[in-house]
PDB file of C-alpha atoms and ligand atoms in Angstrom:
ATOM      1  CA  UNK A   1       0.000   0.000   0.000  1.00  0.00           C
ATOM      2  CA  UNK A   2       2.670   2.718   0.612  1.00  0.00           C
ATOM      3  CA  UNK A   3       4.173   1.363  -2.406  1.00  0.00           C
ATOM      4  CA  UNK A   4       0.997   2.664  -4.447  1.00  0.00           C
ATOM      5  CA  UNK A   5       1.296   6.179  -2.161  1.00  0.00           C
ATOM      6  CA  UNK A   6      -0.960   5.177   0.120  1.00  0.00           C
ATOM      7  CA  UNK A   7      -1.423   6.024   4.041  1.00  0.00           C
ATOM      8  CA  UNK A   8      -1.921   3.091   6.098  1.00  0.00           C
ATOM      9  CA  UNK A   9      -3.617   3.019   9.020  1.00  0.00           C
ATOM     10  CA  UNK A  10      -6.030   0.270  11.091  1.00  0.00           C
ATOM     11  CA  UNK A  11      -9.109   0.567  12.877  1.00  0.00           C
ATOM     12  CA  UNK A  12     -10.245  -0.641  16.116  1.00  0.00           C
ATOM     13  CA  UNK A  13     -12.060  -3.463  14.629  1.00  0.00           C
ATOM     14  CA  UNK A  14      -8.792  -4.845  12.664  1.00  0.00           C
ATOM     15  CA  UNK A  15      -9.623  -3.632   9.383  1.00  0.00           C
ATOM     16  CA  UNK A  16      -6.550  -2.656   7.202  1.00  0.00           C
ATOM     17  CA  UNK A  17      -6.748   0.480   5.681  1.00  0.00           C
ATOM     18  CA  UNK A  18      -4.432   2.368   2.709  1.00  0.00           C
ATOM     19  CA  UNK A  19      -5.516   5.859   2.538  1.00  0.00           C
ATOM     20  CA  UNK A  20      -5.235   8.051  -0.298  1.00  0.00           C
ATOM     21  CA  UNK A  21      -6.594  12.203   0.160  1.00  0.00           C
ATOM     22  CA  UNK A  22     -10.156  12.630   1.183  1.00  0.00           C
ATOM     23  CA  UNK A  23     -10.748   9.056   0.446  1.00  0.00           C
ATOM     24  CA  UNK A  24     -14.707   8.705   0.034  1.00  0.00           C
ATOM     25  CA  UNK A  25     -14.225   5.903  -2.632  1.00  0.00           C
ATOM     26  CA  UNK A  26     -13.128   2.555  -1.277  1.00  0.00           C
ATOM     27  CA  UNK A  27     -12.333  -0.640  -2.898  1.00  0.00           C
ATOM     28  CA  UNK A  28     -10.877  -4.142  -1.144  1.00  0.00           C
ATOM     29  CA  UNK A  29     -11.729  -7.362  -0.183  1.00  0.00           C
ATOM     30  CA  UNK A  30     -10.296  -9.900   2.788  1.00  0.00           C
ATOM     31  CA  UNK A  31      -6.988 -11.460   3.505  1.00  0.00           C
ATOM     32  CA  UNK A  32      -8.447 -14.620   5.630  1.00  0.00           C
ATOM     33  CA  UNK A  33      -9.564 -17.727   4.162  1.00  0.00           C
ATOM     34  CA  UNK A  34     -10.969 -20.815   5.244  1.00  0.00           C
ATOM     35  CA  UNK A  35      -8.958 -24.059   5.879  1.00  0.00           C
ATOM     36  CA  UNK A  36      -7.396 -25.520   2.948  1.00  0.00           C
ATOM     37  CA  UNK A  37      -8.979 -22.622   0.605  1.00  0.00           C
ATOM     38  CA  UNK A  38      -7.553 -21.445  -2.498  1.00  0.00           C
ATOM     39  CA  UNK A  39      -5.249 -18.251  -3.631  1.00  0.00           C
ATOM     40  CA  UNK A  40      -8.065 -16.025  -4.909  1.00  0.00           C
ATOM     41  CA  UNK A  41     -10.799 -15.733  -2.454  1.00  0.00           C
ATOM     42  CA  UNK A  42     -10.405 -12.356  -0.728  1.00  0.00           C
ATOM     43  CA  UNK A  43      -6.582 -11.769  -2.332  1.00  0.00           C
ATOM     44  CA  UNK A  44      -7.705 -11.316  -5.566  1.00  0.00           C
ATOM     45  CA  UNK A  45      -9.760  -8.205  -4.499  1.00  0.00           C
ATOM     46  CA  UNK A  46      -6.737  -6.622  -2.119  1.00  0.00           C
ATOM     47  CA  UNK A  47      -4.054  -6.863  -4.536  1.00  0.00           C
ATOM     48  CA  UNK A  48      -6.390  -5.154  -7.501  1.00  0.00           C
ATOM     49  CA  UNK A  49      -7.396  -2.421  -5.686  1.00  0.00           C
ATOM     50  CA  UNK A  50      -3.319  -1.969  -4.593  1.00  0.00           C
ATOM     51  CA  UNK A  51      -2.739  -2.029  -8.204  1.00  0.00           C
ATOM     52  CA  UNK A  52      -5.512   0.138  -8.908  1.00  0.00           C
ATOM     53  CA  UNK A  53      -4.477   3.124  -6.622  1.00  0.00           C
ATOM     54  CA  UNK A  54      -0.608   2.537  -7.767  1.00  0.00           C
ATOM     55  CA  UNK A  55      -2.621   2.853 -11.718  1.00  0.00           C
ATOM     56  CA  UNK A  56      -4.611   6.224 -10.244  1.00  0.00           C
ATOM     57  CA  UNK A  57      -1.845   8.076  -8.399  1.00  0.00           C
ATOM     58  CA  UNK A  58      -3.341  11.269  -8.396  1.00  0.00           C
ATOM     59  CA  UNK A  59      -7.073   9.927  -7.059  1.00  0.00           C
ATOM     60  CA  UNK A  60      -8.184  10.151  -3.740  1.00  0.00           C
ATOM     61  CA  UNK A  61      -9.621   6.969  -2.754  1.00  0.00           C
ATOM     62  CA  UNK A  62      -8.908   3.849  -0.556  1.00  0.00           C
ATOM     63  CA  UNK A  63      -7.857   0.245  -0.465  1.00  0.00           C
ATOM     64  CA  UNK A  64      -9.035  -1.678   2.315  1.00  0.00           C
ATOM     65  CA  UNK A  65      -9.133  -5.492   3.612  1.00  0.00           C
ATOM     66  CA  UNK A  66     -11.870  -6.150   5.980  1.00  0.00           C
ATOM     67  CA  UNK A  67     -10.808  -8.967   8.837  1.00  0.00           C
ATOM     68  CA  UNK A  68     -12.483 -12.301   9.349  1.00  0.00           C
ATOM     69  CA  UNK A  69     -14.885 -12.324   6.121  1.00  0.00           C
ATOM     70  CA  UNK A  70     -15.326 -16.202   6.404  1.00  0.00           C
ATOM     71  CA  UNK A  71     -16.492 -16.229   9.891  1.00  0.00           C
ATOM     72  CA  UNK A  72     -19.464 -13.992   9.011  1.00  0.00           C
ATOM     73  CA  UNK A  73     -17.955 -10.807   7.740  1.00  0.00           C
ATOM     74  CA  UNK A  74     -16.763  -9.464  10.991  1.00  0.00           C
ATOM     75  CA  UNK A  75     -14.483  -6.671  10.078  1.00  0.00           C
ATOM     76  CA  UNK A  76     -17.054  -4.763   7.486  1.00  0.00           C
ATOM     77  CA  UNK A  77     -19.429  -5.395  10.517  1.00  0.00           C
ATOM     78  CA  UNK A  78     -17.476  -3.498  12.379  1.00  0.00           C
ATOM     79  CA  UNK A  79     -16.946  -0.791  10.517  1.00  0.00           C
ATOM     80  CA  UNK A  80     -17.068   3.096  12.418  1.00  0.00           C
ATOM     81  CA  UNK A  81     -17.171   4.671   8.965  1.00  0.00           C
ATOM     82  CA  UNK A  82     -18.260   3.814   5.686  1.00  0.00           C
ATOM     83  CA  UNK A  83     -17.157   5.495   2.214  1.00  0.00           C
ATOM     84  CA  UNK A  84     -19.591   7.067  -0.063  1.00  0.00           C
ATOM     85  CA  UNK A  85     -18.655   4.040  -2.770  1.00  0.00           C
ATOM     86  CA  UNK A  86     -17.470   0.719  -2.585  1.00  0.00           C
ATOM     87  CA  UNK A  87     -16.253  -1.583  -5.191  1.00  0.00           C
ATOM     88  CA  UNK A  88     -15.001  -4.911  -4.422  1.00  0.00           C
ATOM     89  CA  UNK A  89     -13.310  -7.431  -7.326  1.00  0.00           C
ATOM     90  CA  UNK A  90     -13.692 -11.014  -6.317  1.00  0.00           C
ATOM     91  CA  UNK A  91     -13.592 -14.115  -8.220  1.00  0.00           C
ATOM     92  CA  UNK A  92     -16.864 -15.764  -9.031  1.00  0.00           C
ATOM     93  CA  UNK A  93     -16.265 -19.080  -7.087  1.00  0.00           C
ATOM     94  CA  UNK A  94     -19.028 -20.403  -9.234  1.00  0.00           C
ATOM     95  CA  UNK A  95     -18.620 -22.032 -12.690  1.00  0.00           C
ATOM     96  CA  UNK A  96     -21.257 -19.264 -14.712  1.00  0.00           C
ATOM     97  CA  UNK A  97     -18.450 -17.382 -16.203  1.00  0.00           C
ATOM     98  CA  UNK A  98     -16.406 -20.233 -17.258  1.00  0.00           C
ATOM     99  CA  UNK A  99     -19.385 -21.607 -18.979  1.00  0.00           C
ATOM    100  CA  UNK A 100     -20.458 -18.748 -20.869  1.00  0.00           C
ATOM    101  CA  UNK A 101     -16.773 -18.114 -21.940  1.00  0.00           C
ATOM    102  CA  UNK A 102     -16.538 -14.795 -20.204  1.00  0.00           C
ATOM    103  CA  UNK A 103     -13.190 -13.177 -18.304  1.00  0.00           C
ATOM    104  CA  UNK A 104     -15.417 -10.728 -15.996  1.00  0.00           C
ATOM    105  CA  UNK A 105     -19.113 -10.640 -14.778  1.00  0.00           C
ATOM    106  CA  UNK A 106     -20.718  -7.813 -12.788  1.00  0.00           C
ATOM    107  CA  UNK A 107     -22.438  -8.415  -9.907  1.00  0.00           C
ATOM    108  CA  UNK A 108     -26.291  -7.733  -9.720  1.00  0.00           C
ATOM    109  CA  UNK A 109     -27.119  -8.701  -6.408  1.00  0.00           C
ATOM    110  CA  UNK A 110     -25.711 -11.034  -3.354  1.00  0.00           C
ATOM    111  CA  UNK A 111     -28.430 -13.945  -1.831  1.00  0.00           C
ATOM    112  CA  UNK A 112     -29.377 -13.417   1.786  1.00  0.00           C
ATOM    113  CA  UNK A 113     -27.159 -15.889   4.016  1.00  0.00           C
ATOM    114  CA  UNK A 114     -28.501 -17.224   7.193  1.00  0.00           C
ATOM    115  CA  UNK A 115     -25.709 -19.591   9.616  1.00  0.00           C
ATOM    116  CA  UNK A 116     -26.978 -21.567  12.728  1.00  0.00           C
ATOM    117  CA  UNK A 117     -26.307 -24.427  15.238  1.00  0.00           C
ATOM    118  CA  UNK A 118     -28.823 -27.485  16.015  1.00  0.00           C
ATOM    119  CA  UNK A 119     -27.910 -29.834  18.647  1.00  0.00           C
ATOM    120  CA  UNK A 120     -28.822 -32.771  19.165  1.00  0.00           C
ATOM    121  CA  UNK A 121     -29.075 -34.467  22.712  1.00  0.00           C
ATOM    122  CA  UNK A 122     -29.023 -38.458  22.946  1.00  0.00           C
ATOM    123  CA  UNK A 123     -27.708 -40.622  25.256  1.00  0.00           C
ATOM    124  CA  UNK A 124     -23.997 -42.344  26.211  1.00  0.00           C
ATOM    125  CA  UNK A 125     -23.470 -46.045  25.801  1.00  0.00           C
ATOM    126  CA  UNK A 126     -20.933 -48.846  25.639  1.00  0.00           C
ATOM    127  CA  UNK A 127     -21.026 -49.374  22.143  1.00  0.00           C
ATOM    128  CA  UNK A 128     -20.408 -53.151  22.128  1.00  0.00           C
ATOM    129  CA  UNK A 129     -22.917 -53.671  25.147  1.00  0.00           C
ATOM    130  CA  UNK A 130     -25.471 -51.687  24.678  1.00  0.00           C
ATOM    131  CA  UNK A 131     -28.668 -53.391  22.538  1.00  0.00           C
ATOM    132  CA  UNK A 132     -28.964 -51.495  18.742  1.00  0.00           C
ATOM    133  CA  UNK A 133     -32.854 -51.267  20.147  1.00  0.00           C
ATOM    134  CA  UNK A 134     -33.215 -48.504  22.736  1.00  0.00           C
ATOM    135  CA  UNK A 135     -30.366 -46.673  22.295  1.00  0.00           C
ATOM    136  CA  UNK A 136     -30.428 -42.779  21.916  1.00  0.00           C
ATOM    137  CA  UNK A 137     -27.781 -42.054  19.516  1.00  0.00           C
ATOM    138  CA  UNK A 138     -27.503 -38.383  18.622  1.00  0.00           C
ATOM    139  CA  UNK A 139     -25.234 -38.927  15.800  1.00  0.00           C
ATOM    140  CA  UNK A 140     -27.872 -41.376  14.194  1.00  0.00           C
ATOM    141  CA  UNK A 141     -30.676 -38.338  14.818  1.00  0.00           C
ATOM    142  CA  UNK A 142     -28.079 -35.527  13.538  1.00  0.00           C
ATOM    143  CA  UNK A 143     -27.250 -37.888   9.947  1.00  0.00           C
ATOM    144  CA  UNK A 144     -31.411 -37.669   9.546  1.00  0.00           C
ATOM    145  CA  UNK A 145     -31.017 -34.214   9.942  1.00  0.00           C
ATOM    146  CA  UNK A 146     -27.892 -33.602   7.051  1.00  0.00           C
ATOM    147  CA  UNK A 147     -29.990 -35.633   4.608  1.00  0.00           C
ATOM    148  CA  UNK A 148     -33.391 -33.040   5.951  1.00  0.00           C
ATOM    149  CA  UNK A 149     -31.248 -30.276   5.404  1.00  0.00           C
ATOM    150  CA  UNK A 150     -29.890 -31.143   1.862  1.00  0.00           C
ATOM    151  CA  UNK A 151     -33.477 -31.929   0.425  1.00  0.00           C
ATOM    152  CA  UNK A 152     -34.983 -28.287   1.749  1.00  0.00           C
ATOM    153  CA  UNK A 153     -32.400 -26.599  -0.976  1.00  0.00           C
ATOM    154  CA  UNK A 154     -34.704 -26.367  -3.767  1.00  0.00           C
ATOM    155  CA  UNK A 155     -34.546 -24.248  -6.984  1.00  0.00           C
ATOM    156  CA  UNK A 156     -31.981 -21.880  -6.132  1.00  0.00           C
ATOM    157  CA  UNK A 157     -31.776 -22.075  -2.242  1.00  0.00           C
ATOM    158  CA  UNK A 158     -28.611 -23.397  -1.028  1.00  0.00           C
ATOM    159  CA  UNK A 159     -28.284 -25.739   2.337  1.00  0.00           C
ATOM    160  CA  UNK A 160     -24.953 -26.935   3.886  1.00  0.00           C
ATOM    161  CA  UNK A 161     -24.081 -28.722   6.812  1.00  0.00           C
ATOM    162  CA  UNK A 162     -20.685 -28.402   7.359  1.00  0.00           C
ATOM    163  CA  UNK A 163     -19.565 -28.657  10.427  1.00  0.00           C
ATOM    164  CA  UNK A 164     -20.312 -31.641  12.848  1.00  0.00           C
ATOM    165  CA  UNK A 165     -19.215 -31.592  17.015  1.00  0.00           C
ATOM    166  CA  UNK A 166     -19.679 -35.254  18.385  1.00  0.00           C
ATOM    167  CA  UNK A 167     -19.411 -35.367  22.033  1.00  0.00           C
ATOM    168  CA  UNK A 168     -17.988 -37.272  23.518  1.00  0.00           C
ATOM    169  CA  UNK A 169     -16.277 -37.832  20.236  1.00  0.00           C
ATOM    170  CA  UNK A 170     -14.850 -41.870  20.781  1.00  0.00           C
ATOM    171  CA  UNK A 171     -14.920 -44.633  18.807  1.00  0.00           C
ATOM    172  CA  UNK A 172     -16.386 -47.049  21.542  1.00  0.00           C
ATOM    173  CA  UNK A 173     -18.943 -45.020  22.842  1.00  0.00           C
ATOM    174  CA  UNK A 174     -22.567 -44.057  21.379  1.00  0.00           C
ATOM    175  CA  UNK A 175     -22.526 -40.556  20.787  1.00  0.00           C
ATOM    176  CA  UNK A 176     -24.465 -37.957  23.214  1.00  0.00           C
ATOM    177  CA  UNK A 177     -24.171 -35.061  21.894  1.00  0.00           C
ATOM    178  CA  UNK A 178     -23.745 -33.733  18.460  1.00  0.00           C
ATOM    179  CA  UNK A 179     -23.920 -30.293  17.361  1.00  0.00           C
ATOM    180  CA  UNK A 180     -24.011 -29.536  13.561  1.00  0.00           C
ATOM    181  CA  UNK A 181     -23.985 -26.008  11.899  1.00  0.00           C
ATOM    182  CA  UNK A 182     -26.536 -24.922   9.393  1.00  0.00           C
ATOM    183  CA  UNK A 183     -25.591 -22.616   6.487  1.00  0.00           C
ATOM    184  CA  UNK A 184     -28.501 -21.654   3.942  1.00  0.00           C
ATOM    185  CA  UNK A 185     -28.897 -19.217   1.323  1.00  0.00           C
ATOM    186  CA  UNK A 186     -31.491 -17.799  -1.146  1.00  0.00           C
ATOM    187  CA  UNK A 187     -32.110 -15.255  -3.379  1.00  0.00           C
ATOM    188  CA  UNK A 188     -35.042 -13.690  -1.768  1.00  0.00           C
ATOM    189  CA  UNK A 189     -36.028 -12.630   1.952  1.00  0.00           C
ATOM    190  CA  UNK A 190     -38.994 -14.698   1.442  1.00  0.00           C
ATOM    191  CA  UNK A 191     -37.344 -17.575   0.006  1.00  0.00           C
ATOM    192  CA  UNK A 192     -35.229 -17.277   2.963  1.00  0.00           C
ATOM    193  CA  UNK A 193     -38.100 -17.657   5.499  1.00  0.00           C
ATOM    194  CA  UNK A 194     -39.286 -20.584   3.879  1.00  0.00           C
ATOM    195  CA  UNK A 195     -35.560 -22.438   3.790  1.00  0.00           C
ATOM    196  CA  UNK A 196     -34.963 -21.631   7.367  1.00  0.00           C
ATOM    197  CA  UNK A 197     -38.895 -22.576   8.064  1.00  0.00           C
ATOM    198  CA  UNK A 198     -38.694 -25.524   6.388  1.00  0.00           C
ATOM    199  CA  UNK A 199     -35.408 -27.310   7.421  1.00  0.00           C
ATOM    200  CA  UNK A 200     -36.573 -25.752  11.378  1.00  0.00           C
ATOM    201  CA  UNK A 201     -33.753 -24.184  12.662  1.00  0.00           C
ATOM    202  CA  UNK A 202     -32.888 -20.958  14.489  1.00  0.00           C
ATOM    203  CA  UNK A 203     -30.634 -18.874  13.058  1.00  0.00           C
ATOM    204  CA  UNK A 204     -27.867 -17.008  14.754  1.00  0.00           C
ATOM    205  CA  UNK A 205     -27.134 -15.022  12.066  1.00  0.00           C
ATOM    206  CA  UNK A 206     -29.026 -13.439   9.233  1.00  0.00           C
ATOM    207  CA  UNK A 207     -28.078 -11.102   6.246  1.00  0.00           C
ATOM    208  CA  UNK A 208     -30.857 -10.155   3.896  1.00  0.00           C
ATOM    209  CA  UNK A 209     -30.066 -10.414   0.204  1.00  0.00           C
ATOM    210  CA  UNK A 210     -29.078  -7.297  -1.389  1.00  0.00           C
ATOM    211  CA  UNK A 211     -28.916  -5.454  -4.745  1.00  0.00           C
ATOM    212  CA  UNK A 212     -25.761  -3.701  -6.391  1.00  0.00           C
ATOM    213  CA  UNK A 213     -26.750  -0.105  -7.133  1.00  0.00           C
ATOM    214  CA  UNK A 214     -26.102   3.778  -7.407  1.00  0.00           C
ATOM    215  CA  UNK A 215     -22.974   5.101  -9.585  1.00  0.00           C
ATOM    216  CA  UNK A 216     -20.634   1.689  -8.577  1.00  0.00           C
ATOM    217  CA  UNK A 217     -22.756  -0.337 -10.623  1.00  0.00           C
ATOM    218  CA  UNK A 218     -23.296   2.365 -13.298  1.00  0.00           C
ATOM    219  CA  UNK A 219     -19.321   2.729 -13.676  1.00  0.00           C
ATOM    220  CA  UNK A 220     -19.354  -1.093 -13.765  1.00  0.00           C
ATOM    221  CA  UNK A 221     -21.914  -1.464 -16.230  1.00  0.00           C
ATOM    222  CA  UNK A 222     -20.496   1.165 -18.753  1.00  0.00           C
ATOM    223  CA  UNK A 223     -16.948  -0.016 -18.360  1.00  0.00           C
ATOM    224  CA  UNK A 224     -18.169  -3.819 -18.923  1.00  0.00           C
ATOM    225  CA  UNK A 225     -21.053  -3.251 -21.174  1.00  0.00           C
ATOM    226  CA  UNK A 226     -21.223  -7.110 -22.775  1.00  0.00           C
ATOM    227  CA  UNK A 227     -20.392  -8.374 -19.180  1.00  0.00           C
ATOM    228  CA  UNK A 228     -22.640 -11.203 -18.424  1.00  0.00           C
ATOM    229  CA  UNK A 229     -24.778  -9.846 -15.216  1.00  0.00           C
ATOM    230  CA  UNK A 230     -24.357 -12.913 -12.372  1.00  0.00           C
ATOM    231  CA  UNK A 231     -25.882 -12.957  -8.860  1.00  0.00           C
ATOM    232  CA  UNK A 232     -23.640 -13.906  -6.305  1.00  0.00           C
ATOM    233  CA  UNK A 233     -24.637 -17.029  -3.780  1.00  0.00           C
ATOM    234  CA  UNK A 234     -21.123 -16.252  -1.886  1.00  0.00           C
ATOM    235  CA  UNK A 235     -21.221 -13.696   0.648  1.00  0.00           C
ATOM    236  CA  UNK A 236     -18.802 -10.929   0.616  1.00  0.00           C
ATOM    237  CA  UNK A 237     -17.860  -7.746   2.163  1.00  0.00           C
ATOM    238  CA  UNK A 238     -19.764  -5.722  -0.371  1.00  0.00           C
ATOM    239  CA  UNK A 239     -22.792  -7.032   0.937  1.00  0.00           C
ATOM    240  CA  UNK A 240     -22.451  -6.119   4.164  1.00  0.00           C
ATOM    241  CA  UNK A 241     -21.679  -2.510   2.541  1.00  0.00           C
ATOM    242  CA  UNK A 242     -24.697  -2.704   0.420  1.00  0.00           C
ATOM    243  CA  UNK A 243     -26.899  -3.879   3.468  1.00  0.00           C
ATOM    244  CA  UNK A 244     -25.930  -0.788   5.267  1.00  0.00           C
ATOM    245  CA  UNK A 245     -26.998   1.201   2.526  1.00  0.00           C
ATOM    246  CA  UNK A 246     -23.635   2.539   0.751  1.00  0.00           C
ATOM    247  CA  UNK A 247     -24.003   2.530  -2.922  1.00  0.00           C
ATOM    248  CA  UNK A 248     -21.535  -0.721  -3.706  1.00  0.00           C
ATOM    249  CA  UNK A 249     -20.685  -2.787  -7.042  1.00  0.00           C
ATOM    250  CA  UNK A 250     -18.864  -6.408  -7.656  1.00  0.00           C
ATOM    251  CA  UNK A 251     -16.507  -7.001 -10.681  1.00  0.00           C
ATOM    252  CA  UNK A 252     -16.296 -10.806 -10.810  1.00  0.00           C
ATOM    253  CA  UNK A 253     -13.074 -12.451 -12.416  1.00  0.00           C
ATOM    254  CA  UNK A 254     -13.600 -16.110 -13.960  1.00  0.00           C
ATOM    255  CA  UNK A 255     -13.186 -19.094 -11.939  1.00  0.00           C
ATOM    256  CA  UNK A 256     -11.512 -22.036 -14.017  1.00  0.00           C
ATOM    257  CA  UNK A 257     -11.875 -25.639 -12.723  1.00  0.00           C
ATOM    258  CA  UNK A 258     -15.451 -25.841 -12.941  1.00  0.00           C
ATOM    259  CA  UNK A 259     -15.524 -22.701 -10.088  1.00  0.00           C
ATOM    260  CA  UNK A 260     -14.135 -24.515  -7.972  1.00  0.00           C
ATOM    261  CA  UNK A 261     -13.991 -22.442  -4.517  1.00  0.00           C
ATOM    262  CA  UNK A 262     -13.208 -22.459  -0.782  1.00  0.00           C
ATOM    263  CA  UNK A 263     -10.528 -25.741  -2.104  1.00  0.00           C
ATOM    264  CA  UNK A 264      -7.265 -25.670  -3.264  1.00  0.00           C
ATOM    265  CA  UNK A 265      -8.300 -26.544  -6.982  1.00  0.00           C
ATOM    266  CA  UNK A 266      -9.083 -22.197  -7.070  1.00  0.00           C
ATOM    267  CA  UNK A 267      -8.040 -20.765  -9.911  1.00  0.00           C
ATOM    268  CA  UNK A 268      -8.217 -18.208 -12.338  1.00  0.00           C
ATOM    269  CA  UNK A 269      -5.975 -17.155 -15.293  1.00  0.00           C
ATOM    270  CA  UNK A 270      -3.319 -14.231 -15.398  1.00  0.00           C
ATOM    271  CA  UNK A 271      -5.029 -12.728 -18.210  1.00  0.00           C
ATOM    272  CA  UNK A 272      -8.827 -12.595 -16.444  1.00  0.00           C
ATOM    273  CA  UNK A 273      -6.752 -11.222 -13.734  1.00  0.00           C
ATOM    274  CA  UNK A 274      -5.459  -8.415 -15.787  1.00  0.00           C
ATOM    275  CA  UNK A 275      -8.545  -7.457 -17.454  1.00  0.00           C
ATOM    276  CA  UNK A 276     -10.429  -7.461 -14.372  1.00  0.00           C
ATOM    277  CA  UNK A 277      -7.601  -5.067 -12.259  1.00  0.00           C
ATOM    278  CA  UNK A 278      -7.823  -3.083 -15.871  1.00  0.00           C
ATOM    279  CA  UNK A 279     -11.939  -2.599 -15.607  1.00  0.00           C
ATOM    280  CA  UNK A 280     -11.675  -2.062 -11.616  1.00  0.00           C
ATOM    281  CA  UNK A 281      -8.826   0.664 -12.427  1.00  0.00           C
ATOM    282  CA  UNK A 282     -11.448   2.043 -15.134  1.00  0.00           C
ATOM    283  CA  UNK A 283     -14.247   1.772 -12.613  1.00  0.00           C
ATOM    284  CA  UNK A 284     -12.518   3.464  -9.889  1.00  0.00           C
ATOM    285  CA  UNK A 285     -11.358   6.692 -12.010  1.00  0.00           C
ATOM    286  CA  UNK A 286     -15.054   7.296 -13.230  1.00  0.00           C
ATOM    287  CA  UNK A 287     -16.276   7.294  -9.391  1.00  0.00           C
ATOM    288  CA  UNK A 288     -13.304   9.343  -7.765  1.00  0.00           C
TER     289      UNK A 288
HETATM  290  C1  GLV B   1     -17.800 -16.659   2.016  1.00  0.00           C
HETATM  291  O1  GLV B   1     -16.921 -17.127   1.315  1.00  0.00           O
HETATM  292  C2  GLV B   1     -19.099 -17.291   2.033  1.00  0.00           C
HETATM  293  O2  GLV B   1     -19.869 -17.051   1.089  1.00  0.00           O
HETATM  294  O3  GLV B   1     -19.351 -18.081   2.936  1.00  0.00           O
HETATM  295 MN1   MN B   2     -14.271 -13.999  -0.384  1.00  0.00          MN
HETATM  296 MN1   MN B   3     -14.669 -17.397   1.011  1.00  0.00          MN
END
C-alpha cells in the first residue's frame, strides 16, 4: 500500500486500511480464508485495488481489507465509517463465467445468508454392550437431519451442513451429543423464510439479500457493457456494505476448474486477472 502512495492506518475493529486524500471511494476485499482454501478468495480483491491506486496516483480513494470475512464478515461489521462508494473485485467461485466463456461478470445482487447451530441431545453407551434397540444415539438423529437439510435446498436455495461436534467424540462409545452447523442461502427474503422454516432451525445469524446499485454499478456497467450480469450465492464484504446502505458494485473475475472455490483446486488465469484489475482501475477513475 505505501508502495501505491498510500497512508496506512487500522481501525479498532482490525480492518486494514491504505488511505489516499479525502478518500470517500473505497475498494478491497479480505486477507483470511478458510482451511485448505484457495489463492483467490479475498486476495484477488486486495491486490487489484493496490494495483488500482498505484494505476490512479493522483485519485483520492482507498484500499481496504476487511478482517475475518469467512467467519461472518466481521471486520465490514465493524466498521465506524463507511465510504460514499465501494467496489469490491472477487472471483466468481461459481462455474457461470467459465461456462459462458466470459473473463469478468458484474455483480447484480448477493443472496441473503442465514448460519446456525442445532444440537442434538441423545444418550452415552458402551457401544459393544449396549442393545442397537433402545439406544439414543444423537449422531444417528443428527445424519437424519444432514440428509433433511440437503433436500430443503430447492430451486436456487442453497443448504450446507458443514460442520459436525460429536461429544464425547470416541470410537467405543454411542454418541451424546452432536452439534451440527446450518448454512442456507437464497435469493429472496422470502425464500429465505421458507428455507430456514422448512429445514426448522434458528438462526444465529441473518443477512438479507441485497442489490448492487447507485454510480458503482453504473461505472461497472459502462466499463463492462457485454459483461454477463451474475448474482452472487457467496457472501462478501460488499454485501455487508450494500446492506448498510452505501451505494456498492462487484466485478467478478472467472473461476476455471469448474468454479471450484473455498478448495485448493481455485483458480483463475493471469489474463482474467489483468482485465479485471484493468476494468476495476477504469471503474474506480469514473467514481473518484
Ligand atoms: C464466504 O466465502 C461465504 O460465502 O461463505
Ligand atoms: Mn471472499
Ligand atoms: Mn470465502
Amino acid at each position: 500500500m505505501r508502495e501505491a502512495g498510500l497512508e496506512v492506518s487500522r481501525d479498532d475493529a482490525g480492518n486494514l486500511f491504505g488511505r489516499r486524500g479525502e478518500a470517500r471511494v473505497w475498494s478491497g476485499s479480505h486477507l483470511d480464508s478458510v482451511p485448505n482454501g484457495g489463492r483467490f478468495d479475498g486476495v484477488l480483491g486486495v491486490v487489484a485495488a493496490i494495483e488500482a491506486a498505484e494505476r490512479l496516483p493522483e485519485a483520492p480513494l482507498a484500499t481496504v481489507v476487511f478482517r475475518a470475512e469467512e467467519n461472518g464478515m466481521i471486520g465490514s461489521q465493524a466498521l465506524r465509517e463507511r465510504p460514499e462508494a465501494f467496489v469490491e473485485l472477487h472471483c466468481e467461485q461459481g462455474p457461470v463465467l467459465e461456462r459462458l466463456g466470459a473473463a469478468l461478470g458484474v455483480v447484480s445482487a448477493i443472496v441473503g445468508q442465514t448460519r446456525g447451530t442445532v444440537v442434538f441431545d441423545g444418550r452415552a453407551d458402551h457401544a459393544g454392550t449396549a442393545p442397537m434397540e433402545g439406544r439414543e444415539d444423537a449422531l444417528v438423529a443428527a445424519a437424519r437431519f444432514v440428509l433433511h437439510v440437503r433436500a430443503c435446498a430447492v430451486g436456487e436455495a442453497r443448504a450446507t451442513v458443514g460442520q459436525v461436534e460429536v461429544e464425547p467424540g470416541t470410537v467405543n462409545v454411542v454418541p451424546a451429543r452432536v452439534a451440527v452447523s446450518v448454512d442456507a442461502r437464497a435469493p429472496t427474503a422470502a425464500e429465505l423464510d421458507a428455507l430456514v422454516e422448512s429445514i426448522g432451525f434458528q438462526p444465529s445469524w441473518r443477512i438479507e439479500p441485497a442489490a448492487m446499485s447507485g454510480a458503482p454499478l453504473a461505472a461497472v456497467e459502462a466499463s463492462l457493457p457485454e459483461a454477463p450480469r451474475l448474482v452472487s450465492g457467496a457472501g462478501h464484504d460488499a454485501h455487508v456494505l450494500a446492506a448498510a446502505g452505501v451505494p456498492t458494485a462487484m466485478i467478478f473475475v472467472r473461476s476455471l476448474n469448474g468454479g471450484a472455490s473455498h478448495s485448493p483446486r481455485e483458480l483463475s488465469s493471469p489474463e482474467d486477472v489483468a482485465a479485471g484489475v484493468d476494468a476495476l482501475t477504469t471503474v474506480l477513475s469514473r467514481l473518484v
